[in-house]
Tab-separated table of C-alpha atoms in Angstrom:
chain	number	residue	atom	x	y	z
A	28	UNK	CA	5.112	11.604	-26.089
A	29	UNK	CA	5.146	10.994	-29.719
A	30	UNK	CA	7.173	8.505	-31.010
A	31	UNK	CA	10.405	9.149	-33.257
A	32	UNK	CA	11.191	7.280	-35.711
A	33	UNK	CA	14.729	8.197	-34.940
A	34	UNK	CA	14.199	7.760	-31.311
A	35	UNK	CA	13.291	4.803	-31.731
A	36	UNK	CA	15.785	3.247	-33.894
A	37	UNK	CA	18.782	4.300	-32.073
A	38	UNK	CA	16.988	2.162	-28.482
A	39	UNK	CA	16.198	-0.792	-31.622
A	40	UNK	CA	19.386	-2.631	-31.560
A	41	UNK	CA	19.927	-1.857	-28.208
A	42	UNK	CA	16.065	-3.608	-27.638
A	43	UNK	CA	17.174	-6.687	-29.648
A	44	UNK	CA	20.361	-7.295	-27.210
A	45	UNK	CA	18.374	-6.704	-23.672
A	46	UNK	CA	15.652	-8.743	-24.244
A	47	UNK	CA	18.235	-11.753	-25.611
A	48	UNK	CA	20.179	-11.481	-22.515
A	49	UNK	CA	16.360	-11.594	-20.364
A	50	UNK	CA	15.752	-14.420	-22.415
A	51	UNK	CA	19.407	-16.034	-20.703
A	52	UNK	CA	18.401	-14.491	-16.889
A	53	UNK	CA	21.914	-13.063	-17.721
A	54	UNK	CA	21.902	-9.373	-16.606
A	55	UNK	CA	21.041	-8.003	-12.872
A	56	UNK	CA	18.444	-6.406	-11.609
A	57	UNK	CA	18.765	-3.887	-9.214
A	58	UNK	CA	15.634	-2.973	-6.664
A	59	UNK	CA	16.598	0.131	-4.621
A	60	UNK	CA	14.001	0.479	-2.056
A	61	UNK	CA	12.972	-2.977	-0.249
A	62	UNK	CA	9.605	-2.355	1.814
A	63	UNK	CA	6.073	-3.522	0.887
A	64	UNK	CA	6.896	-3.032	-2.943
A	65	UNK	CA	10.309	-3.816	-3.107
A	66	UNK	CA	11.082	-6.426	-1.349
A	67	UNK	CA	8.814	-8.424	-2.729
A	68	UNK	CA	9.512	-8.091	-6.030
A	69	UNK	CA	13.667	-8.701	-6.027
A	70	UNK	CA	12.535	-12.084	-4.429
A	71	UNK	CA	10.409	-12.703	-7.727
A	72	UNK	CA	12.887	-12.036	-10.101
A	73	UNK	CA	15.750	-13.396	-8.249
A	74	UNK	CA	13.064	-16.834	-8.495
A	75	UNK	CA	12.530	-15.848	-12.229
A	76	UNK	CA	16.578	-16.623	-12.177
A	77	UNK	CA	17.804	-13.004	-12.075
A	78	UNK	CA	20.538	-11.984	-10.577
A	79	UNK	CA	19.207	-9.065	-8.427
A	80	UNK	CA	20.852	-6.822	-5.827
A	81	UNK	CA	18.677	-5.177	-3.675
A	82	UNK	CA	19.522	-1.356	-2.502
A	83	UNK	CA	17.994	0.328	1.000
A	84	UNK	CA	18.650	3.189	3.320
A	85	UNK	CA	17.612	1.615	6.417
A	86	UNK	CA	20.075	-0.163	8.099
A	87	UNK	CA	17.472	-1.989	10.424
A	88	UNK	CA	16.032	-3.740	6.792
A	89	UNK	CA	19.366	-3.881	5.938
A	90	UNK	CA	21.267	-5.970	8.785
A	91	UNK	CA	17.461	-7.767	8.734
A	92	UNK	CA	18.295	-9.030	5.220
A	93	UNK	CA	22.011	-9.197	6.141
A	94	UNK	CA	21.546	-11.955	8.830
A	95	UNK	CA	17.907	-13.946	6.456
A	96	UNK	CA	15.021	-12.925	8.808
A	97	UNK	CA	12.421	-10.853	6.344
A	98	UNK	CA	12.062	-7.319	7.679
A	99	UNK	CA	8.001	-7.995	6.251
A	100	UNK	CA	5.244	-10.254	8.637
A	101	UNK	CA	4.647	-11.400	5.466
A	102	UNK	CA	7.395	-13.122	3.599
A	103	UNK	CA	8.786	-15.941	5.533
A	104	UNK	CA	12.579	-15.977	6.343
A	105	UNK	CA	13.138	-18.915	4.802
A	106	UNK	CA	12.084	-17.348	1.146
A	107	UNK	CA	15.137	-14.924	1.984
A	108	UNK	CA	17.070	-18.088	2.652
A	109	UNK	CA	16.030	-20.205	-0.020
A	110	UNK	CA	17.086	-17.529	-2.935
A	111	UNK	CA	19.939	-15.544	-0.854
A	112	UNK	CA	22.581	-16.893	-3.276
A	113	UNK	CA	20.789	-15.146	-6.332
A	114	UNK	CA	19.904	-11.572	-3.935
A	115	UNK	CA	21.648	-9.954	-1.527
A	116	UNK	CA	20.559	-5.770	-0.332
A	117	UNK	CA	23.970	-3.487	0.467
A	118	UNK	CA	23.200	0.810	1.005
A	119	UNK	CA	23.410	3.116	-2.444
A	120	UNK	CA	28.020	3.222	-1.769
A	121	UNK	CA	29.756	6.976	-3.020
A	122	UNK	CA	26.353	8.448	-4.131
A	123	UNK	CA	25.086	6.080	-6.947
A	124	UNK	CA	23.230	3.126	-7.454
A	125	UNK	CA	25.522	-0.191	-8.096
A	126	UNK	CA	25.692	-1.183	-11.200
A	127	UNK	CA	23.014	-3.056	-13.325
A	128	UNK	CA	21.104	-3.626	-16.557
A	129	UNK	CA	17.819	-2.686	-14.509
A	130	UNK	CA	17.404	-0.685	-12.344
A	131	UNK	CA	13.223	-0.502	-11.076
A	132	UNK	CA	12.109	1.551	-8.652
A	133	UNK	CA	10.118	0.542	-5.352
A	134	UNK	CA	10.461	3.632	-3.025
A	135	UNK	CA	7.580	5.089	-1.105
A	136	UNK	CA	5.246	8.637	-2.327
A	137	UNK	CA	3.834	10.243	0.832
A	138	UNK	CA	2.555	13.452	1.612
A	139	UNK	CA	4.588	15.704	2.690
A	140	UNK	CA	3.523	18.389	5.995
A	141	UNK	CA	1.384	20.843	3.417
A	142	UNK	CA	-1.277	17.698	1.723
A	143	UNK	CA	1.321	17.838	-1.475
A	144	UNK	CA	2.751	14.727	-3.362
A	145	UNK	CA	5.959	14.168	-1.384
A	146	UNK	CA	8.221	12.711	-4.468
A	147	UNK	CA	11.611	13.315	-2.605
A	148	UNK	CA	12.440	9.806	-2.543
A	149	UNK	CA	11.973	9.523	-6.014
A	150	UNK	CA	13.745	11.710	-6.696
A	151	UNK	CA	17.186	10.657	-4.144
A	152	UNK	CA	16.285	6.982	-6.554
A	153	UNK	CA	17.150	8.964	-9.989
A	154	UNK	CA	19.498	10.948	-8.544
A	155	UNK	CA	21.530	7.112	-7.111
A	156	UNK	CA	20.468	5.299	-11.074
A	157	UNK	CA	22.044	8.351	-12.801
A	158	UNK	CA	25.804	7.645	-12.185
A	159	UNK	CA	25.715	4.459	-12.807
A	160	UNK	CA	22.996	4.064	-15.800
A	161	UNK	CA	24.868	3.014	-18.854
A	162	UNK	CA	23.084	2.078	-22.322
A	163	UNK	CA	20.966	-0.422	-23.491
A	164	UNK	CA	19.304	-0.314	-19.712
A	165	UNK	CA	16.148	-0.489	-18.694
A	166	UNK	CA	14.058	1.652	-15.877
A	167	UNK	CA	10.990	1.256	-13.944
A	168	UNK	CA	9.539	3.405	-11.517
A	169	UNK	CA	7.008	1.625	-10.018
A	170	UNK	CA	6.219	4.123	-6.881
A	171	UNK	CA	2.323	5.665	-7.594
A	172	UNK	CA	2.616	9.000	-9.018
A	173	UNK	CA	0.934	12.131	-10.639
A	174	UNK	CA	-0.160	11.227	-14.183
A	175	UNK	CA	3.550	13.066	-16.346
A	176	UNK	CA	5.248	12.662	-12.995
A	177	UNK	CA	7.539	10.027	-14.735
A	178	UNK	CA	8.431	12.072	-17.755
A	179	UNK	CA	8.286	15.709	-15.518
A	180	UNK	CA	10.352	14.424	-12.676
A	181	UNK	CA	12.710	10.971	-12.935
A	182	UNK	CA	13.471	11.695	-17.247
A	183	UNK	CA	15.751	14.805	-16.421
A	184	UNK	CA	17.894	13.984	-13.296
A	185	UNK	CA	18.465	10.260	-15.454
A	186	UNK	CA	19.282	12.526	-17.881
A	187	UNK	CA	21.301	14.810	-16.646
A	188	UNK	CA	23.907	12.349	-14.909
A	189	UNK	CA	23.583	9.769	-17.485
A	190	UNK	CA	24.819	11.752	-20.378
A	191	UNK	CA	22.148	9.845	-21.670
A	192	UNK	CA	18.747	10.351	-23.637
A	193	UNK	CA	15.602	8.137	-22.472
A	194	UNK	CA	14.200	6.087	-25.970
A	195	UNK	CA	17.509	6.789	-27.834
A	196	UNK	CA	20.051	5.763	-25.229
A	197	UNK	CA	18.360	3.764	-22.628
A	198	UNK	CA	14.076	2.286	-22.069
A	199	UNK	CA	12.085	4.496	-19.304
A	200	UNK	CA	8.949	3.038	-18.060
A	201	UNK	CA	6.433	3.395	-15.786
A	202	UNK	CA	4.767	-0.413	-13.838
A	203	UNK	CA	2.471	0.343	-10.994
A	204	UNK	CA	2.767	-1.873	-8.295
A	205	UNK	CA	-0.067	-4.414	-7.462
A	206	UNK	CA	1.143	-5.824	-4.113
A	207	UNK	CA	-1.823	-6.755	-2.316
A	208	UNK	CA	-0.132	-7.882	1.576
A	209	UNK	CA	-1.837	-10.079	3.302
A	210	UNK	CA	-3.805	-11.421	0.153
A	211	UNK	CA	-3.402	-14.667	-1.882
A	212	UNK	CA	-0.385	-14.223	-4.478
A	213	UNK	CA	-2.215	-15.312	-6.698
A	214	UNK	CA	-3.765	-14.226	-10.774
A	215	UNK	CA	-4.828	-11.120	-9.791
A	216	UNK	CA	-1.598	-9.698	-8.562
A	217	UNK	CA	0.838	-11.219	-11.070
A	218	UNK	CA	-1.471	-8.661	-13.848
A	219	UNK	CA	1.146	-6.122	-14.153
A	220	UNK	CA	0.389	-2.533	-16.498
A	221	UNK	CA	4.065	-1.253	-18.524
A	222	UNK	CA	3.294	1.864	-20.285
A	223	UNK	CA	6.388	3.482	-22.074
A	224	UNK	CA	6.476	6.217	-24.222
A	225	UNK	CA	8.115	4.506	-27.619
A	226	UNK	CA	7.360	1.207	-28.812
A	227	UNK	CA	11.942	0.283	-27.533
A	228	UNK	CA	11.912	1.060	-24.641
A	229	UNK	CA	7.556	-1.116	-24.161
A	230	UNK	CA	9.431	-3.981	-25.334
A	231	UNK	CA	12.354	-4.365	-22.881
A	232	UNK	CA	10.082	-3.546	-19.889
A	233	UNK	CA	8.051	-6.423	-20.974
A	234	UNK	CA	10.242	-8.272	-22.050
A	235	UNK	CA	11.568	-8.394	-18.537
A	236	UNK	CA	8.387	-8.630	-16.613
A	237	UNK	CA	6.786	-11.428	-18.292
A	238	UNK	CA	9.112	-14.214	-17.017
A	239	UNK	CA	7.172	-12.910	-13.529
A	240	UNK	CA	4.342	-11.240	-14.187
A	241	UNK	CA	1.440	-11.364	-17.128
A	242	UNK	CA	2.716	-7.346	-18.141
A	243	UNK	CA	-0.085	-5.747	-20.228
A	244	UNK	CA	1.947	-2.834	-22.554
A	245	UNK	CA	-0.213	0.884	-23.066
A	246	UNK	CA	1.278	3.359	-24.966
A	247	UNK	CA	2.701	5.770	-22.280
A	248	UNK	CA	3.987	6.747	-19.115
A	249	UNK	CA	1.378	8.964	-18.265
A	250	UNK	CA	-1.505	6.017	-19.099
A	251	UNK	CA	0.417	3.745	-16.909
A	252	UNK	CA	0.894	6.176	-14.000
A	253	UNK	CA	-3.469	7.447	-14.459
A	254	UNK	CA	-4.871	3.916	-14.697
A	255	UNK	CA	-2.792	3.392	-11.464
A	256	UNK	CA	-4.239	6.099	-9.415
A	257	UNK	CA	-7.666	5.306	-10.948
A	258	UNK	CA	-7.563	2.537	-9.657
A	259	UNK	CA	-7.064	3.467	-5.773
A	260	UNK	CA	-9.813	6.575	-6.651
A	261	UNK	CA	-12.303	3.988	-7.717
A	262	UNK	CA	-11.685	2.066	-4.398
A	263	UNK	CA	-11.806	4.968	-2.525
A	264	UNK	CA	-15.170	6.146	-3.853
A	265	UNK	CA	-17.179	2.712	-3.795
A	266	UNK	CA	-15.735	2.961	0.342
A	267	UNK	CA	-16.613	5.642	1.166
A	268	UNK	CA	-20.533	4.955	-0.642
A	269	UNK	CA	-20.656	1.344	1.408
A	270	UNK	CA	-19.952	3.483	4.633
A	271	UNK	CA	-22.667	5.968	3.600
A	272	UNK	CA	-25.423	2.744	2.470
A	273	UNK	CA	-24.699	1.475	5.703
A	274	UNK	CA	-25.166	4.368	8.031
A	275	UNK	CA	-28.387	5.538	6.448
A	276	UNK	CA	-29.451	1.575	6.435
A	277	UNK	CA	-28.959	2.052	9.773
A	278	UNK	CA	-31.363	4.769	9.945
A	279	UNK	CA	-33.776	2.680	8.667
A	280	UNK	CA	-33.351	-0.504	11.138
A	281	UNK	CA	-31.925	-2.060	8.888
A	282	UNK	CA	-28.558	-4.431	8.784
A	283	UNK	CA	-26.541	-3.011	6.433
A	284	UNK	CA	-24.539	-5.632	5.504
A	285	UNK	CA	-27.439	-7.999	4.900
A	286	UNK	CA	-28.301	-5.069	2.683
A	287	UNK	CA	-24.009	-6.274	1.335
A	288	UNK	CA	-24.953	-9.836	1.384
A	289	UNK	CA	-28.270	-9.309	-0.896
A	290	UNK	CA	-27.441	-6.681	-3.825
A	291	UNK	CA	-23.672	-8.777	-3.921
A	292	UNK	CA	-25.708	-11.881	-5.181
A	293	UNK	CA	-26.369	-9.952	-9.173
A	294	UNK	CA	-23.974	-11.585	-10.972
A	295	UNK	CA	-23.099	-8.560	-12.956
A	296	UNK	CA	-23.099	-4.965	-12.717
A	297	UNK	CA	-22.210	-4.825	-8.920
A	298	UNK	CA	-19.261	-5.186	-6.577
A	299	UNK	CA	-19.115	-5.465	-3.281
A	300	UNK	CA	-17.571	-2.959	-1.272
A	301	UNK	CA	-17.515	-3.342	2.202
A	302	UNK	CA	-17.938	-0.958	4.899
A	303	UNK	CA	-15.810	-0.010	8.301
A	304	UNK	CA	-14.139	2.241	10.978
A	305	UNK	CA	-12.289	3.590	7.101
A	306	UNK	CA	-9.184	3.319	5.343
A	307	UNK	CA	-5.291	3.009	5.342
A	308	UNK	CA	-1.994	1.731	4.236
A	309	UNK	CA	-0.153	3.542	2.012
A	310	UNK	CA	-2.627	3.945	-0.818
A	311	UNK	CA	-6.048	4.570	-0.623
A	312	UNK	CA	-5.567	7.814	1.440
A	313	UNK	CA	-2.712	8.990	-0.571
A	314	UNK	CA	-3.393	8.143	-4.124
A	315	UNK	CA	-6.221	10.014	-4.649
A	316	UNK	CA	-4.722	12.450	-3.195
A	317	UNK	CA	-1.798	12.499	-6.340
A	318	UNK	CA	-4.641	12.677	-8.767
A	319	UNK	CA	-6.858	15.820	-7.114
A	320	UNK	CA	-3.287	17.146	-6.524
A	321	UNK	CA	-2.383	16.891	-10.447
A	322	UNK	CA	-5.812	17.781	-11.487
A	323	UNK	CA	-5.883	21.328	-9.339
A	324	UNK	CA	-2.448	22.322	-11.226
A	325	UNK	CA	-4.630	22.225	-14.341
A	326	UNK	CA	-7.120	24.257	-13.554
A	327	UNK	CA	-9.657	21.370	-13.217
A	328	UNK	CA	-11.203	19.459	-10.288
A	329	UNK	CA	-13.576	16.425	-8.516
A	330	UNK	CA	-15.898	16.755	-6.575
A	331	UNK	CA	-16.522	13.021	-6.186
A	332	UNK	CA	-13.212	11.762	-5.294
A	333	UNK	CA	-12.885	15.505	-2.402
A	334	UNK	CA	-16.598	13.935	-1.434
A	335	UNK	CA	-15.004	10.305	-1.104
A	336	UNK	CA	-11.963	10.670	0.830
A	337	UNK	CA	-14.335	13.294	3.769
A	338	UNK	CA	-16.446	10.612	3.810
A	339	UNK	CA	-13.719	8.216	4.698
A	340	UNK	CA	-12.558	10.343	6.828
A	341	UNK	CA	-14.996	10.897	9.142
A	342	UNK	CA	-15.233	7.780	10.061
A	343	UNK	CA	-12.337	6.930	13.272
A	344	UNK	CA	-13.931	11.012	14.253
A	345	UNK	CA	-18.213	8.786	13.659
A	346	UNK	CA	-16.672	5.375	15.051
A	347	UNK	CA	-15.351	7.008	18.682
A	348	UNK	CA	-18.177	9.725	18.915
A	349	UNK	CA	-21.088	6.274	19.291
A	350	UNK	CA	-18.639	4.638	21.623
A	351	UNK	CA	-17.998	7.475	23.707
A	352	UNK	CA	-21.389	8.677	24.330
A	353	UNK	CA	-22.303	4.554	25.419
A	354	UNK	CA	-19.903	4.785	27.787
A	355	UNK	CA	-21.380	4.985	30.807
A	356	UNK	CA	-20.819	8.016	33.229
A	357	UNK	CA	-17.968	7.926	36.513
A	358	UNK	CA	-17.989	9.216	39.766
A	359	UNK	CA	-13.871	10.583	39.321
A	360	UNK	CA	-15.345	11.765	36.074
A	361	UNK	CA	-12.616	9.574	33.328
A	362	UNK	CA	-14.247	7.949	30.530
A	363	UNK	CA	-13.672	4.493	31.110
A	364	UNK	CA	-12.082	2.161	29.900
A	365	UNK	CA	-11.807	1.589	25.861
A	366	UNK	CA	-9.417	-1.507	24.050
A	367	UNK	CA	-9.543	-1.485	20.255
A	368	UNK	CA	-8.629	-4.373	19.317
A	369	UNK	CA	-6.194	-4.725	16.206
A	370	UNK	CA	-4.194	-1.680	14.782
A	371	UNK	CA	-3.012	-2.595	11.378
A	372	UNK	CA	-5.054	-1.198	8.178
A	373	UNK	CA	-6.294	-4.470	6.889
A	374	UNK	CA	-6.681	-8.378	7.589
A	375	UNK	CA	-3.510	-10.856	8.384
A	376	UNK	CA	-0.976	-8.383	8.476
A	377	UNK	CA	1.681	-5.933	10.536
A	378	UNK	CA	1.200	-2.776	8.525
A	379	UNK	CA	-0.703	0.343	10.768
A	380	UNK	CA	0.017	3.125	8.506
A	381	UNK	CA	-2.283	5.411	8.079
A	382	UNK	CA	-4.575	2.914	10.097
A	383	UNK	CA	-7.948	4.512	11.719
A	384	UNK	CA	-6.815	2.486	15.247
A	385	UNK	CA	-4.403	5.241	15.088
A	386	UNK	CA	-6.854	7.830	15.140
A	387	UNK	CA	-9.081	5.840	17.133
A	388	UNK	CA	-7.083	5.619	19.935
A	389	UNK	CA	-5.928	9.532	19.929
A	390	UNK	CA	-9.977	10.471	19.457
A	391	UNK	CA	-10.343	8.354	22.970
A	392	UNK	CA	-7.133	9.046	25.032
A	393	UNK	CA	-7.856	12.660	24.316
A	394	UNK	CA	-12.115	12.180	25.778
A	395	UNK	CA	-10.217	11.260	28.523
A	396	UNK	CA	-10.720	7.479	27.908
A	397	UNK	CA	-7.667	4.694	29.762
A	398	UNK	CA	-6.492	2.997	25.653
A	399	UNK	CA	-4.927	0.018	25.552
A	400	UNK	CA	-4.650	-1.810	21.236
A	401	UNK	CA	-4.484	-5.566	21.324
A	402	UNK	CA	-2.525	-7.141	17.059
A	403	UNK	CA	-0.849	-10.394	16.935
A	404	UNK	CA	1.212	-7.963	13.946
A	405	UNK	CA	1.955	-4.746	15.118
A	406	UNK	CA	3.502	-5.646	17.950
A	407	UNK	CA	4.593	-1.309	17.984
A	408	UNK	CA	2.645	1.713	16.756
A	409	UNK	CA	2.972	5.264	17.293
A	410	UNK	CA	-0.059	7.305	18.320
A	411	UNK	CA	-0.782	10.420	19.649
A	412	UNK	CA	3.202	10.849	20.404
A	413	UNK	CA	3.787	8.091	22.419
A	414	UNK	CA	4.654	4.592	21.479
A	415	UNK	CA	2.564	1.995	22.707
A	416	UNK	CA	3.268	-1.920	22.725
A	417	UNK	CA	0.240	-4.442	21.845
A	418	UNK	CA	-0.961	-5.903	24.253
A	419	UNK	CA	-1.133	-10.209	24.605
A	420	UNK	CA	-4.581	-10.937	23.133
A	421	UNK	CA	-4.644	-13.496	26.658
A	422	UNK	CA	-3.910	-10.712	28.840
A	423	UNK	CA	-6.205	-8.354	27.342
A	424	UNK	CA	-8.903	-10.707	27.683
A	425	UNK	CA	-7.737	-11.107	31.544
A	426	UNK	CA	-9.009	-7.559	31.764
A	427	UNK	CA	-12.215	-5.580	32.625
A	428	UNK	CA	-12.733	-3.206	30.247
A	429	UNK	CA	-16.287	-0.125	30.268
A	430	UNK	CA	-15.560	-1.733	26.085
A	431	UNK	CA	-13.785	-3.194	23.259
A	432	UNK	CA	-13.729	-1.629	19.508
A	433	UNK	CA	-13.108	-4.788	16.894
A	434	UNK	CA	-11.052	-2.561	14.176
A	435	UNK	CA	-9.201	-5.311	12.098
A	436	UNK	CA	-10.542	-8.639	11.623
A	437	UNK	CA	-7.927	-10.449	11.397
A	438	UNK	CA	-8.399	-14.295	11.318
A	439	UNK	CA	-6.063	-15.606	13.870
A	440	UNK	CA	-8.485	-13.448	16.860
A	441	UNK	CA	-10.746	-14.907	18.272
A	442	UNK	CA	-12.923	-12.022	17.562
A	443	UNK	CA	-16.190	-13.541	19.721
A	444	UNK	CA	-14.208	-14.318	23.163
A	445	UNK	CA	-14.137	-10.602	23.601
A	446	UNK	CA	-17.915	-10.940	24.768
A	447	UNK	CA	-16.259	-12.480	27.874
A	448	UNK	CA	-14.197	-8.785	28.347
A	449	UNK	CA	-16.531	-5.174	28.326
A	450	UNK	CA	-20.545	-5.091	27.975
A	451	UNK	CA	-20.367	-3.210	25.212
A	452	UNK	CA	-18.506	-4.380	22.106
A	453	UNK	CA	-18.255	-1.790	19.364
A	454	UNK	CA	-18.143	-4.007	15.877
A	455	UNK	CA	-16.526	-2.097	12.527
A	456	UNK	CA	-15.740	-5.159	10.698
A	457	UNK	CA	-19.135	-7.449	11.050
A	458	UNK	CA	-17.158	-10.707	13.035
A	459	UNK	CA	-19.734	-10.894	15.419
A	460	UNK	CA	-22.103	-11.008	12.806
A	461	UNK	CA	-23.980	-14.756	13.954
A	462	UNK	CA	-22.370	-15.314	17.314
A	463	UNK	CA	-25.102	-16.590	19.744
A	464	UNK	CA	-25.302	-15.564	23.030
A	465	UNK	CA	-24.294	-11.650	22.061
A	466	UNK	CA	-27.264	-9.763	21.864
A	467	UNK	CA	-27.323	-6.132	22.646
A	468	UNK	CA	-23.818	-5.828	23.466
A	469	UNK	CA	-22.703	-6.059	20.050
A	470	UNK	CA	-23.328	-2.253	18.426
A	471	UNK	CA	-22.438	-2.399	14.897
A	472	UNK	CA	-20.423	0.976	13.235
């Protein structure tokens, strides 16, 4: 949207007052959605000195927070206890969000059953904020969306329900989340993008975000939306390339991990990505679809992205094919007992959303295997319509298995110990490289 002089002037006075209140920590921030994005954000704001009210519709989340217990494995209870006088959580009441000066939307943006973007939670959040929105407020969407979504989906609902206009009466921004669960929380995770369609709106959003992060202003809502999708499409394509190269080099009799380490010695023009059993989490399996869906609706195509999705999407089935081919035949017709080590989508977190472990378990079950899993971060896992409980590692090691499949490389798990549990260990993460005595019992997949 081109900047309009009257619109910018109308919000400029409010922007000055807003920034003064930010500097004095004299405003209330409402964070809608207290999951992997919203809860860390709420705690960052509380540490920065703001009064923060979290808003979530999940009774389990609200009960946990009320008891000062973190609902997320990577956030300590002590962090909540230390900030509780400044941060508390409530459910939306009477169809509206709590009164606040800032509203930050951190709700999920999954895919619908048909594979299209599901903006339902974003719409619901906007419709909660609208009746509570006041002149001079800031609304920022952190959820990942397709280019144009903030202006086309969020803005009209806020304006209709509040009677106010974005860019004139309140500021609307897109500040795409960059949470990295299991990361070190250092400088890289603090670098944020903030996009808005007018100078005054950008100034208000940057004024808030610089109190707890290192924001960079970009020229529009859509630029920020597209940049976030570009970040995760980049990761998807390079992970797909790493898997394709790994399969090719194995076929040539080479160690793909050794090749990757050698290439990574180049100090410029190369960035290492690891092959693995597939991708998971709330970003890489989902976000590229938001871009391809939007592009297709505009008569555009992204064949490279489509090919990358296909490559990584095949990985769980390819892993299972190697496992099933290696299992010895049994007289009773069963395919054997297989232990899956690791259910989270990445190391050192408890998030199993879209984890390749789920599909691996389902495929092996469907082929007639008896399966179990162990993961100290994921106590329960839904796979194949069943709710599974993790086997304690010590208990799993005490049993005999026909094969072990290492899916997630948690630091606290002694993966070498599983060499004693089965004649074959399928290592999708290269965690057993260099382990003495591994030999032919370890299969790289």
